C-alpha positions as MATLAB code, in Angstrom:
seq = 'XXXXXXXXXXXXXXXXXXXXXXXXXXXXXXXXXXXXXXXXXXXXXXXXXXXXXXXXXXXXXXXXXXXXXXXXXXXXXXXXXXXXXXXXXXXXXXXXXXXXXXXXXXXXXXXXXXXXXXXXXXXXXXXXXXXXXXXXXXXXXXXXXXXXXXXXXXXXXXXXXXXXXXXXXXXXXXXXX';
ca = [
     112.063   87.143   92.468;
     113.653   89.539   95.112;
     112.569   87.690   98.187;
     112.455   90.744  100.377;
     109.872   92.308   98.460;
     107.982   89.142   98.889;
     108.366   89.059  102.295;
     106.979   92.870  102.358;
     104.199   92.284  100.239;
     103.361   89.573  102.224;
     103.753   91.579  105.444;
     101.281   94.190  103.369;
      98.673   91.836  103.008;
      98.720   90.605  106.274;
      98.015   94.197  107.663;
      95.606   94.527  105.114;
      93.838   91.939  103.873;
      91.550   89.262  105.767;
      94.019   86.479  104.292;
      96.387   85.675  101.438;
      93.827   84.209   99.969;
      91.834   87.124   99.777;
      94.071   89.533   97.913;
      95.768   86.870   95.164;
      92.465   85.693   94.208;
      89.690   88.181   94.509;
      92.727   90.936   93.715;
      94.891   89.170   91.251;
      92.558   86.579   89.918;
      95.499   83.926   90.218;
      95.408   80.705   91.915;
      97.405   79.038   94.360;
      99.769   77.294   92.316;
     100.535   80.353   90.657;
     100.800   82.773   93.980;
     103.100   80.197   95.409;
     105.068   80.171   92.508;
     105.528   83.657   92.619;
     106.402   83.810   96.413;
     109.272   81.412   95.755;
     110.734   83.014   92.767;
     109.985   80.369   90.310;
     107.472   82.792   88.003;
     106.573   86.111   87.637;
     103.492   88.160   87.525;
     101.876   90.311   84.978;
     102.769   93.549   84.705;
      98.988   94.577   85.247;
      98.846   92.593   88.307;
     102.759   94.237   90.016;
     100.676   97.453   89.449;
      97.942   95.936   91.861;
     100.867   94.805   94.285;
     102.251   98.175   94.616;
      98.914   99.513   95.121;
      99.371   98.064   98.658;
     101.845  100.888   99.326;
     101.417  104.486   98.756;
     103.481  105.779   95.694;
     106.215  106.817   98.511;
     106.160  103.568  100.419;
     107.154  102.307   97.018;
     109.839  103.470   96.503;
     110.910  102.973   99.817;
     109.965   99.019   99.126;
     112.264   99.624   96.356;
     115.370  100.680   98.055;
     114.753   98.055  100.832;
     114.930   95.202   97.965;
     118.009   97.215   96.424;
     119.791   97.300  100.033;
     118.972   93.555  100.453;
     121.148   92.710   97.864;
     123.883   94.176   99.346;
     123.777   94.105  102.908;
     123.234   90.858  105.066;
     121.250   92.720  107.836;
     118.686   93.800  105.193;
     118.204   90.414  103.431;
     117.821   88.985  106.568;
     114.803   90.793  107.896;
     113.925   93.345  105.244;
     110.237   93.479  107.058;
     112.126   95.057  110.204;
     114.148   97.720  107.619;
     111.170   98.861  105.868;
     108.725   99.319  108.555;
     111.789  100.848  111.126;
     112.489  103.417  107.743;
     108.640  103.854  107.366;
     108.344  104.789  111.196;
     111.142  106.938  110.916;
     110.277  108.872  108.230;
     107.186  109.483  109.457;
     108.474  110.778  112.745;
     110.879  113.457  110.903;
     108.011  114.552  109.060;
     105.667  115.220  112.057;
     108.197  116.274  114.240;
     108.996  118.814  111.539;
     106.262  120.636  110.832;
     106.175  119.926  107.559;
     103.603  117.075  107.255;
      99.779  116.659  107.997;
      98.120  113.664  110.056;
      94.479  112.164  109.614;
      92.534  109.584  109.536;
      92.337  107.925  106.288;
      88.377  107.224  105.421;
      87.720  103.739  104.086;
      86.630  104.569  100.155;
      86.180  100.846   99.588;
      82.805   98.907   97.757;
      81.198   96.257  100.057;
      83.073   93.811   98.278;
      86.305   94.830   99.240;
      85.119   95.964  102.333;
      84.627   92.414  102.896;
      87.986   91.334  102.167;
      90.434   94.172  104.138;
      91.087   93.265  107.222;
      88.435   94.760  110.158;
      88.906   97.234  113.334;
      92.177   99.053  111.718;
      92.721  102.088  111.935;
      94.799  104.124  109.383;
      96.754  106.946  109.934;
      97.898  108.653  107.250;
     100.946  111.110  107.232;
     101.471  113.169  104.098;
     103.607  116.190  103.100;
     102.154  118.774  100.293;
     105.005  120.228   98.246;
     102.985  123.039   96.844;
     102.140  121.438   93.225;
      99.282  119.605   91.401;
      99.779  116.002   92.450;
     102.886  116.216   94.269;
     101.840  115.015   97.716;
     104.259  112.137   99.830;
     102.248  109.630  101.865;
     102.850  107.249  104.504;
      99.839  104.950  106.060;
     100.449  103.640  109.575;
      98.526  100.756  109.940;
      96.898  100.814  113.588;
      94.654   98.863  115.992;
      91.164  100.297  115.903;
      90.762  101.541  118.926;
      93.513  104.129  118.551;
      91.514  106.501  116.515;
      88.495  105.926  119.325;
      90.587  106.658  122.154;
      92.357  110.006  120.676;
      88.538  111.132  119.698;
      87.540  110.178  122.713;
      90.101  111.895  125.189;
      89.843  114.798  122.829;
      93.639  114.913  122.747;
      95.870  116.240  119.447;
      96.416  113.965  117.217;
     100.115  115.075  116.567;
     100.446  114.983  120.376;
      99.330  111.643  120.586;
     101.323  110.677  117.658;
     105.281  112.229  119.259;
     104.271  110.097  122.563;
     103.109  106.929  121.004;
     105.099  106.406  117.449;
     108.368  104.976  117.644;
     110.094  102.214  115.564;
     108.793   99.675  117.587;
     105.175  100.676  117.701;
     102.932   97.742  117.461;
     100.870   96.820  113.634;
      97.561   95.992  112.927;
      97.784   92.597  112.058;
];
């Protein structure tokens, strides 16, 4: 198993889940033995249940997960944090896209059942950054992950949310978890 997408799927579920716990077993159905496993290398996973992994990423996060694990192989700096690399490349993306004009920024409503409600991880707010190319299902996404109170405080002060978003985002911008 690529260890840096472990360590980003890991970093997922932290942001997003209540606890590990939480998403392998109520998510996946596995146990312990077997999510260990899998976080060490020494087994896979279903194919069904690397669908529900990715899942934790929207379909362009993805593929940005996958060129993080592809770099990791390759370059030192990657493998040794590749948490940093994706969020830093997530962050900066998301900058260009704002900063161009080209993308849209919202609040992403919580579509979730009480069940899962009751696993995700409370008081986070996400912002969600997409870019319409003009054709049926052809829309790029990226979800920042951000305390609660954000989203409060922007309503509140009545300020722009793509104001807000140029003076606060930045590569180092604090996560939700």
């Amino acid at each position: 198993m690529n260890q840096a997408l472990v360590q980003i799927v890991l970093m997922a579920i932290k942001e997003q889940f209540v606890s590990e716990k939480a998403f392998y077993h109520d998510q996946l159905g596995i146990t312990p033995q077997s999510w260990d496993r899998w976080k060490k290398g020494e087994q896979g996973l279903k194919t069904e249940n690397m669908q529900k992994i990715s899942l934790l990423f929207t379909d362009y996060e993805w593929m940005m997960v996958q060129k993080v694990c592809r770099n990791a192989l390759f370059l030192p700096e990657v493998a040794a944090n590749p948490v940093s690399e994706f969020q830093h490349m997530k962050f900066h993306v998301a900058k260009k896209w704002a900063n161009s004009g080209i993308a849209e920024l919202e609040f992403k409503r919580d579509d979730s059942s009480d069940d899962e409600e009751a696993m995700r991880k409370p008081a986070v707010t996400t912002l969600k950054i997409s870019v319409n190319y003009d054709f049926w299902s052809y829309r790029d996404m990226i979800e920042l992950r951000l305390p609660g109170v954000i989203q409060q405080q922007i309503e509140r002060e009545k300020q722009d949310l793509l104001e807000w978003f140029n003076e606060n985002i930045d590569e180092k911008f604090p996560t939700a978890y």
